[in-house]
Amino acid sequence: MSFTALAMTLIFVLIPLALSKTLKLGLEKDTLIATIRSIIQLLIIGYLLQFVFDAEHAVYMLLMILLMIIAAVENVRKKGFFIEGITWKVALTLVMIELLTQGILIGLNITPPTPQYVIPISGMVIGNAMVLSILFLNRFLAEVEAHEEQSELILSLGGTPKQAIHSQLISSIRASMIPTIESQKTMGLVQLPGMMSGQIIAGADPLQAVLFQLLVVFLLLTTAAMSSVMLGFLAYPTLFNERMQLKTIRKA
Amino acid sequence: MLKLCNGLISPTSGDIYIHDRPIEQFDPVELRRTVGIALQHAPMIKGTVYDNLALPLKLAGKKLSKAKALSYLQDVGLDESFLDNDIKDLSGGQRQKVSIARTLVNRPAILLLDEITASLDPQSTKEIEHLIEYINETYQVTIIWITHHLEQAKTIGHYTWIIMEGEIVETGESSFLASPKTEKARQFVKGGLT
């Protein structure tokens, strides 16, 4: 696709802008900011990827992944204000997910250890883990606050912090995983996944595109399960003090 | 205040002793099983009356037999047909009874009651009062009851502390309520202060 053709696609930005202006939705500024940011960010990443692919050096590849993890941690951190040490907990979760998924893919020779494979797959894994972690933390905070009396009851009867928070933890993990599972149920029927569509548009064999998409689907299931479970079990002890008392949740 | 004794919160100053032992020396789980508390709004877990009665033992990795559950129900004056009732179907008074029975399952040495009749109708309040006297005798358990009903303190309590704005105003055997020594306590008994 040429830059001229891309410029013409800006028509798709003008439509929501016109609608927002006509219907007084007040979204013109945000739409413009989102458009400009996406152009700048994607062009930067495009040139950066070009450089990393040409350099063919593991250090650049690792730096790219590190950058993705730092950006993801920064995004999740804000939503986890009520958890002590949220930064390192999210970082540990993301690093473990990345190590596990790439370890299996490269270790079992499913994908080669080259930047062309490692970076896009890492991007999908880390990006998905980031969204899942945010979903989990939002739900977990709501659950803990809504069921504070029940947690207190369990503690008052001699229950441990884990028992006091168990049902809230489980329902938050379930709630954050459900969108991934549900969207995968309708994949191919309601929507063609982005990566697969991109490959097909770029001229790849549709069957090869499907095989890679399936790999991503399975990866994202692991990512969904691991991110909420790991973050959940790292996070819940910080809601209690050493006397097994529920701490007051400080506001953001 | 009762949450301090049960270890749900810690004091910012002062000390609390249970049987001459500072509460910090208790393991939190041991403390909460020794000092049971029935909370003001009688919070329940989802499920049946049995699920709630079985909760203390379930938390300790044990199981409450149906027969034992029925005997606890009987002790708090509820019919055995309540055992499988959904907790949502109980009245305020019945919930308080289940809450007290559930606390008793841990066989506490001390039972803390946090304004348990505050939101009950007069009939349910009377039933709970009789129940507390019965439990005190049957289970030989020390009961500390926070109440704003002076009559409850006079007729049921053996020993009374009048606490106003966080300070003990007067204390002694409940008979002192007939003629308190301090001015504040006198006004409180007359109904001038709350």
Coordinates of C-alpha atoms in Angstrom, one line a residue:
Chain A
M1 CA 0.0 0.0 0.0
S2 CA 1.4 3.4 -0.9
F3 CA 1.3 6.5 1.3
T4 CA -1.1 8.1 -1.2
A5 CA -3.5 5.2 -0.7
L6 CA -3.1 5.5 3.0
A7 CA -3.9 9.2 2.9
M8 CA -7.1 8.4 1.1
T9 CA -8.2 6.1 3.9
L10 CA -8.4 9.2 6.1
I11 CA -11.9 9.4 4.7
F12 CA -12.7 6.8 7.4
V13 CA -11.6 9.3 10.0
L14 CA -13.6 12.1 8.5
I15 CA -16.9 10.1 8.8
P16 CA -16.8 9.7 12.6
L17 CA -15.6 13.3 12.9
A18 CA -18.5 14.6 10.9
L19 CA -21.0 12.4 12.9
S20 CA -19.5 13.6 16.2
K21 CA -19.8 17.3 15.1
T22 CA -23.4 16.9 13.7
L23 CA -24.7 15.0 16.7
K24 CA -22.7 17.0 19.2
L25 CA -21.0 13.9 20.6
G26 CA -18.0 15.9 21.7
L27 CA -15.6 13.3 20.4
E28 CA -13.8 15.3 17.8
K29 CA -10.7 16.1 19.9
D30 CA -10.3 12.5 21.1
T31 CA -10.8 11.1 17.5
L32 CA -8.2 13.5 16.2
I33 CA -5.7 12.7 19.0
A34 CA -6.3 8.9 18.5
T35 CA -5.8 9.2 14.8
I36 CA -2.6 11.2 15.1
R37 CA -1.2 9.0 17.9
S38 CA -1.9 5.8 16.0
I39 CA -0.2 7.2 12.8
I40 CA 2.9 8.4 14.7
Q41 CA 3.2 5.3 16.9
L42 CA 2.6 2.8 14.1
L43 CA 5.1 4.5 11.7
I44 CA 7.7 4.6 14.5
I45 CA 7.2 0.9 15.2
G46 CA 7.3 0.1 11.5
Y47 CA 10.7 1.8 11.1
L48 CA 11.9 0.3 14.3
L49 CA 10.8 -3.2 13.3
Q50 CA 12.5 -2.7 9.9
F51 CA 15.7 -1.7 11.7
V52 CA 15.5 -4.7 14.1
F53 CA 14.8 -7.2 11.3
D54 CA 17.7 -5.9 9.2
A55 CA 20.1 -5.9 12.1
E56 CA 19.3 -9.6 12.9
H57 CA 20.7 -9.2 16.4
A58 CA 19.1 -10.8 19.5
V59 CA 19.9 -7.8 21.7
Y60 CA 17.6 -5.5 19.6
M61 CA 14.9 -8.1 19.7
L62 CA 15.1 -8.4 23.5
L63 CA 15.1 -4.6 23.8
M64 CA 11.9 -4.5 21.7
I65 CA 10.2 -7.0 24.0
L66 CA 11.5 -5.1 27.1
L67 CA 10.0 -1.9 25.7
M68 CA 6.6 -3.7 25.1
I69 CA 6.7 -5.1 28.7
I70 CA 7.5 -1.6 30.2
A71 CA 4.7 0.0 28.2
A72 CA 2.2 -2.7 29.3
V73 CA 3.3 -2.5 33.0
E74 CA 2.8 1.3 32.9
N75 CA -0.7 0.9 31.6
V76 CA -1.8 -1.9 34.1
R77 CA -0.1 -0.2 37.1
K78 CA -2.6 2.7 37.1
K79 CA -5.5 0.3 37.4
G80 CA -3.9 -1.7 40.2
F81 CA -3.4 1.4 42.5
F82 CA -5.0 -0.6 45.4
I83 CA -2.4 -3.4 45.3
E84 CA 0.9 -2.8 47.0
G85 CA 3.9 -3.5 44.7
I86 CA 1.7 -3.7 41.6
T87 CA 4.5 -2.6 39.3
W88 CA 6.7 -5.6 40.0
K89 CA 3.8 -8.0 40.3
V90 CA 2.6 -7.1 36.8
A91 CA 6.1 -7.1 35.4
L92 CA 6.7 -10.6 36.9
T93 CA 3.4 -11.8 35.4
L94 CA 4.2 -10.5 31.9
V95 CA 7.8 -11.8 32.0
M96 CA 6.7 -15.2 33.1
I97 CA 4.0 -15.4 30.4
E98 CA 6.5 -14.3 27.7
L99 CA 9.1 -16.8 28.9
L100 CA 6.6 -19.6 29.0
T101 CA 5.0 -18.9 25.6
Q102 CA 8.2 -18.2 23.7
G103 CA 9.9 -21.1 25.6
I104 CA 7.3 -23.5 24.2
L105 CA 7.2 -22.1 20.7
I106 CA 10.9 -21.9 20.3
G107 CA 11.8 -25.0 22.4
L108 CA 9.4 -27.2 20.5
N109 CA 10.6 -25.7 17.2
I110 CA 7.1 -24.5 16.4
T111 CA 8.3 -21.0 15.4
P112 CA 11.9 -20.0 14.6
P113 CA 13.7 -17.7 17.1
T114 CA 13.9 -14.8 14.6
P115 CA 12.7 -11.2 15.2
Q116 CA 10.0 -11.7 12.4
Y117 CA 8.3 -14.3 14.6
V118 CA 9.3 -13.5 18.1
I119 CA 8.4 -9.8 18.1
P120 CA 4.8 -9.9 16.6
I121 CA 3.9 -13.0 18.7
S122 CA 5.3 -11.3 21.8
G123 CA 3.3 -8.2 20.9
M124 CA 0.1 -10.2 20.8
V125 CA 0.9 -12.1 24.0
I126 CA 2.0 -9.1 26.0
G127 CA -0.9 -6.9 24.6
N128 CA -3.5 -9.5 25.4
A129 CA -2.0 -10.1 28.9
M130 CA -2.1 -6.3 29.5
V131 CA -5.8 -6.1 28.6
L132 CA -6.6 -9.2 30.6
S133 CA -4.8 -7.8 33.6
I134 CA -6.7 -4.5 33.4
L135 CA -10.0 -6.4 33.2
F136 CA -9.0 -8.6 36.1
L137 CA -7.9 -5.7 38.3
N138 CA -11.1 -3.6 37.6
R139 CA -13.3 -6.6 38.5
F140 CA -11.2 -7.6 41.5
L141 CA -11.5 -4.1 43.0
A142 CA -15.3 -4.1 42.5
E143 CA -15.6 -7.6 44.0
V144 CA -13.5 -6.8 47.0
E145 CA -15.4 -3.6 47.8
A146 CA -18.8 -5.2 47.2
H147 CA -18.1 -8.2 49.4
E148 CA -16.1 -6.6 52.2
E149 CA -18.7 -7.7 54.8
Q150 CA -18.5 -11.3 53.6
S151 CA -14.7 -11.3 53.8
E152 CA -14.9 -9.9 57.3
L153 CA -17.4 -12.6 58.3
I154 CA -15.0 -15.3 57.1
L155 CA -12.1 -13.8 58.9
S156 CA -14.2 -13.4 62.1
L157 CA -15.0 -17.1 62.1
G158 CA -11.3 -18.0 61.9
G159 CA -10.9 -18.1 58.1
T160 CA -7.6 -17.3 56.5
P161 CA -7.1 -14.3 54.1
K162 CA -7.1 -16.8 51.1
Q163 CA -10.5 -18.2 52.3
A164 CA -11.8 -14.7 52.9
I165 CA -11.1 -13.5 49.4
H166 CA -11.5 -16.8 47.5
S167 CA -14.9 -16.3 45.9
Q168 CA -14.0 -12.7 44.8
L169 CA -10.7 -13.9 43.3
I170 CA -12.4 -16.8 41.4
S171 CA -15.2 -14.6 40.1
S172 CA -12.7 -11.9 39.0
I173 CA -10.5 -14.5 37.2
R174 CA -13.6 -16.0 35.5
A175 CA -14.9 -12.6 34.5
S176 CA -11.6 -11.5 32.9
M177 CA -11.2 -14.8 31.0
I178 CA -14.8 -15.0 29.6
P179 CA -14.4 -12.4 26.8
T180 CA -11.3 -14.2 25.4
I181 CA -13.1 -17.6 25.5
E182 CA -16.4 -16.2 24.1
S183 CA -14.7 -14.3 21.2
Q184 CA -12.8 -17.5 20.3
K185 CA -16.1 -19.4 20.1
T186 CA -17.3 -17.2 17.3
M187 CA -13.9 -16.7 15.6
G188 CA -14.2 -17.3 11.8
L189 CA -18.0 -17.2 12.0
V190 CA -18.7 -13.6 13.1
Q191 CA -15.3 -12.1 12.5
L192 CA -12.0 -12.9 10.8
P193 CA -9.2 -12.3 13.2
G194 CA -7.0 -9.3 12.5
M195 CA -3.7 -11.2 12.1
M196 CA -5.2 -13.8 9.7
S197 CA -7.0 -11.1 7.7
G198 CA -3.7 -9.1 7.5
Q199 CA -1.8 -12.2 6.2
I200 CA -4.5 -13.0 3.6
I201 CA -4.5 -9.3 2.4
A202 CA -0.7 -9.4 2.2
G203 CA -1.0 -12.4 -0.1
A204 CA -0.4 -15.3 2.2
D205 CA -2.0 -18.8 1.6
P206 CA -5.3 -18.7 3.6
L207 CA -4.6 -22.1 5.1
Q208 CA -1.2 -21.0 6.3
A209 CA -2.8 -17.9 7.7
V210 CA -5.4 -20.1 9.5
L211 CA -2.7 -22.3 11.0
F212 CA -0.9 -19.3 12.4
Q213 CA -4.1 -17.8 13.7
L214 CA -4.9 -21.0 15.5
L215 CA -1.5 -20.9 17.1
V216 CA -2.3 -17.4 18.3
V217 CA -5.8 -18.5 19.5
F218 CA -4.2 -21.2 21.7
L219 CA -1.5 -18.8 22.9
L220 CA -4.1 -16.2 23.9
L221 CA -6.0 -18.8 25.9
T222 CA -2.9 -19.6 28.0
T223 CA -2.2 -15.8 28.2
A224 CA -5.7 -15.2 29.5
A225 CA -5.5 -17.9 32.1
M226 CA -2.0 -17.1 33.3
S227 CA -2.3 -13.4 33.5
S228 CA -5.4 -13.2 35.7
V229 CA -4.5 -16.3 37.8
M230 CA -0.9 -15.2 38.4
L231 CA -1.7 -11.6 39.0
G232 CA -4.6 -12.6 41.3
F233 CA -2.5 -14.9 43.5
L234 CA 0.3 -12.3 43.7
A235 CA -2.1 -9.5 44.5
Y236 CA -4.6 -10.8 47.1
P237 CA -2.1 -11.2 50.1
T238 CA -1.4 -7.4 49.9
L239 CA -5.0 -6.7 50.8
F240 CA -4.4 -8.1 54.3
N241 CA -1.9 -7.2 57.0
E242 CA 0.2 -9.6 59.1
R243 CA -2.6 -9.9 61.7
M244 CA -4.9 -11.3 58.9
Q245 CA -7.0 -8.1 58.9
L246 CA -8.5 -6.6 55.8
K247 CA -6.7 -3.4 55.0
T248 CA -8.7 -0.2 54.0
I249 CA -8.4 0.2 50.2
R250 CA -6.8 3.5 49.5
K251 CA -8.5 5.4 46.7
A252 CA -6.8 6.3 43.4
Chain B
M1 CA -15.0 -2.0 69.7
L2 CA -15.9 -5.6 69.6
K3 CA -13.9 -6.0 66.4
L4 CA -10.8 -5.1 68.4
C5 CA -11.4 -8.0 70.8
N6 CA -12.0 -10.4 67.9
G7 CA -8.8 -9.2 66.2
L8 CA -10.6 -7.9 63.0
I9 CA -8.9 -4.5 63.7
S10 CA -6.0 -3.6 66.0
P11 CA -6.0 -0.9 68.6
T12 CA -4.0 2.3 67.8
S13 CA -3.2 2.6 71.5
G14 CA -3.8 0.6 74.7
D15 CA -3.8 -3.2 75.3
I16 CA -6.4 -5.9 75.2
Y17 CA -6.0 -9.1 77.3
I18 CA -8.0 -12.3 76.8
H19 CA -7.6 -14.6 79.9
D20 CA -4.6 -12.6 81.0
R21 CA -2.9 -13.0 77.7
P22 CA -2.2 -10.0 75.3
I23 CA -4.2 -10.5 72.1
E24 CA -1.0 -9.9 70.0
Q25 CA 0.3 -13.2 71.5
F26 CA -2.7 -15.1 69.9
D27 CA -2.5 -16.5 66.4
P28 CA -5.2 -14.5 64.6
V29 CA -7.1 -17.7 63.7
E30 CA -6.9 -19.1 67.3
L31 CA -8.0 -15.7 68.7
R32 CA -11.1 -15.5 66.4
R33 CA -12.2 -19.1 67.3
T34 CA -11.7 -18.4 71.0
V35 CA -13.5 -15.0 70.8
G36 CA -16.5 -15.4 68.5
I37 CA -18.4 -12.4 67.2
A38 CA -22.0 -12.0 65.9
L39 CA -21.9 -9.0 63.7
Q40 CA -24.6 -6.3 63.8
H41 CA -26.1 -7.0 60.3
A42 CA -25.7 -10.8 60.6
P43 CA -23.9 -11.1 57.2
M44 CA -24.4 -14.5 55.5
I45 CA -22.8 -16.4 52.7
K46 CA -25.0 -17.4 49.8
G47 CA -26.8 -20.8 50.2
T48 CA -28.8 -22.5 52.9
V49 CA -29.0 -22.2 56.6
Y50 CA -26.9 -25.4 56.8
D51 CA -24.2 -23.9 54.5
N52 CA -23.9 -21.0 56.9
L53 CA -23.9 -23.2 60.1
A54 CA -21.2 -25.4 58.5
L55 CA -19.0 -22.5 57.5
P56 CA -16.8 -22.3 60.7
L57 CA -15.9 -26.0 60.5
K58 CA -15.5 -25.8 56.7
L59 CA -12.9 -23.1 57.1
A60 CA -11.1 -25.4 59.5
G61 CA -11.2 -28.2 56.9
K62 CA -13.9 -30.1 58.9
K63 CA -17.5 -31.1 58.2
L64 CA -20.6 -30.3 60.4
S65 CA -23.0 -33.3 60.6
K66 CA -26.7 -32.7 59.9
A67 CA -27.5 -33.9 63.4
K68 CA -25.2 -31.4 65.0
A69 CA -26.5 -28.6 62.8
L70 CA -30.0 -29.4 63.9
S71 CA -29.0 -29.3 67.5
Y72 CA -27.5 -25.8 67.0
L73 CA -30.8 -24.8 65.3
Q74 CA -32.8 -26.1 68.2
D75 CA -30.5 -24.2 70.7
V76 CA -31.3 -20.9 69.0
G77 CA -35.0 -21.7 68.9
L78 CA -35.4 -22.4 65.2
D79 CA -37.4 -25.3 63.9
E80 CA -35.4 -28.1 62.1
S81 CA -37.3 -27.4 58.9
F82 CA -35.2 -24.2 58.5
L83 CA -32.0 -26.2 57.9
D84 CA -32.4 -26.4 54.1
N85 CA -34.0 -23.0 53.7
D86 CA -32.3 -20.5 51.5
I87 CA -30.8 -17.8 53.6
K88 CA -32.6 -15.2 51.5
D89 CA -35.9 -16.4 52.9
L90 CA -35.2 -15.6 56.5
S91 CA -36.5 -12.7 58.5
G92 CA -34.1 -10.3 60.4
G93 CA -34.6 -12.1 63.7
Q94 CA -34.1 -15.5 62.1
R95 CA -30.9 -14.3 60.5
Q96 CA -29.6 -13.1 63.8
K97 CA -30.4 -16.5 65.4
V98 CA -28.5 -18.3 62.6
S99 CA -25.6 -15.9 63.0
I100 CA -25.4 -16.6 66.7
A101 CA -25.7 -20.4 66.1
R102 CA -22.9 -20.2 63.5
T103 CA -20.7 -18.3 66.0
L104 CA -21.3 -21.0 68.6
V105 CA -20.2 -23.8 66.2
N106 CA -16.6 -22.7 67.0
R107 CA -17.3 -23.2 70.7
P108 CA -15.9 -19.8 71.7
A109 CA -14.9 -19.1 75.3
I110 CA -16.2 -15.5 74.8
L111 CA -19.1 -14.4 72.6
L112 CA -19.3 -10.9 71.4
L113 CA -22.6 -9.5 70.3
D114 CA -22.6 -6.3 68.3
E115 CA -26.0 -4.5 68.6
I116 CA -27.7 -7.6 67.4
T117 CA -31.2 -6.4 68.2
A118 CA -30.7 -2.9 66.8
S119 CA -32.8 -3.5 63.7
L120 CA -35.3 -6.1 65.1
D121 CA -39.0 -5.8 65.9
P122 CA -40.0 -6.0 69.6
Q123 CA -41.1 -9.6 69.4
S124 CA -37.8 -10.7 67.8
T125 CA -35.8 -8.6 70.3
K126 CA -37.5 -10.4 73.2
E127 CA -36.8 -13.8 71.6
I128 CA -33.1 -12.9 71.1
E129 CA -32.9 -11.7 74.8
H130 CA -34.2 -15.1 76.0
L131 CA -31.9 -16.9 73.7
I132 CA -28.8 -15.0 75.0
E133 CA -29.7 -15.9 78.6
Y134 CA -30.2 -19.5 77.5
I135 CA -26.8 -19.6 75.7
N136 CA -25.0 -18.1 78.6
E137 CA -26.2 -20.8 80.9
T138 CA -26.1 -23.8 78.5
Y139 CA -22.7 -23.1 76.8
Q140 CA -21.1 -21.4 79.9
V141 CA -19.8 -18.8 77.6
T142 CA -18.8 -15.2 78.6
I143 CA -21.0 -12.8 76.6
I144 CA -20.1 -9.2 75.9
W145 CA -23.1 -7.4 74.4
I146 CA -23.1 -3.9 73.0
T147 CA -26.6 -2.4 73.3
H148 CA -28.3 0.9 73.4
H149 CA -31.3 -0.7 75.2
L150 CA -30.9 0.2 78.9
E151 CA -33.5 -2.4 79.9
Q152 CA -31.4 -5.2 78.2
A153 CA -28.4 -4.2 80.3
K154 CA -30.5 -4.0 83.5
T155 CA -32.4 -7.3 83.1
I156 CA -29.9 -9.5 81.3
G157 CA -26.4 -8.1 82.0
H158 CA -24.6 -9.1 85.1
Y159 CA -22.0 -6.4 84.7
T160 CA -22.3 -3.1 82.8
W161 CA -20.0 -0.5 81.4
I162 CA -21.5 2.8 80.2
I163 CA -19.3 4.1 77.4
M164 CA -19.8 7.6 76.0
E165 CA -17.6 9.2 73.3
G166 CA -15.1 6.4 73.7
E167 CA -14.7 6.8 77.5
I168 CA -16.0 4.6 80.2
V169 CA -18.4 6.8 82.3
E170 CA -19.3 4.2 85.0
T171 CA -19.0 0.5 85.5
G172 CA -20.1 -2.1 87.9
E173 CA -22.6 -4.8 88.6
S174 CA -25.7 -4.0 86.5
S175 CA -27.7 -3.1 89.7
F176 CA -25.8 0.3 89.7
L177 CA -28.0 1.4 86.8
A178 CA -30.8 1.9 89.4
S179 CA -28.7 4.7 91.0
P180 CA -25.6 5.7 89.1
K181 CA -22.9 7.6 90.9
T182 CA -21.7 9.9 88.1
E183 CA -23.7 12.8 86.7
K184 CA -23.1 11.6 83.1
A185 CA -24.3 8.1 83.9
R186 CA -27.4 9.5 85.7
Q187 CA -28.3 11.6 82.7
F188 CA -27.7 8.6 80.4
V189 CA -30.0 6.4 82.5
K190 CA -32.6 9.2 82.6
G191 CA -32.5 9.3 78.8
G192 CA -30.9 12.8 78.6
L193 CA -27.7 11.5 76.9
T194 CA -27.2 8.8 74.3

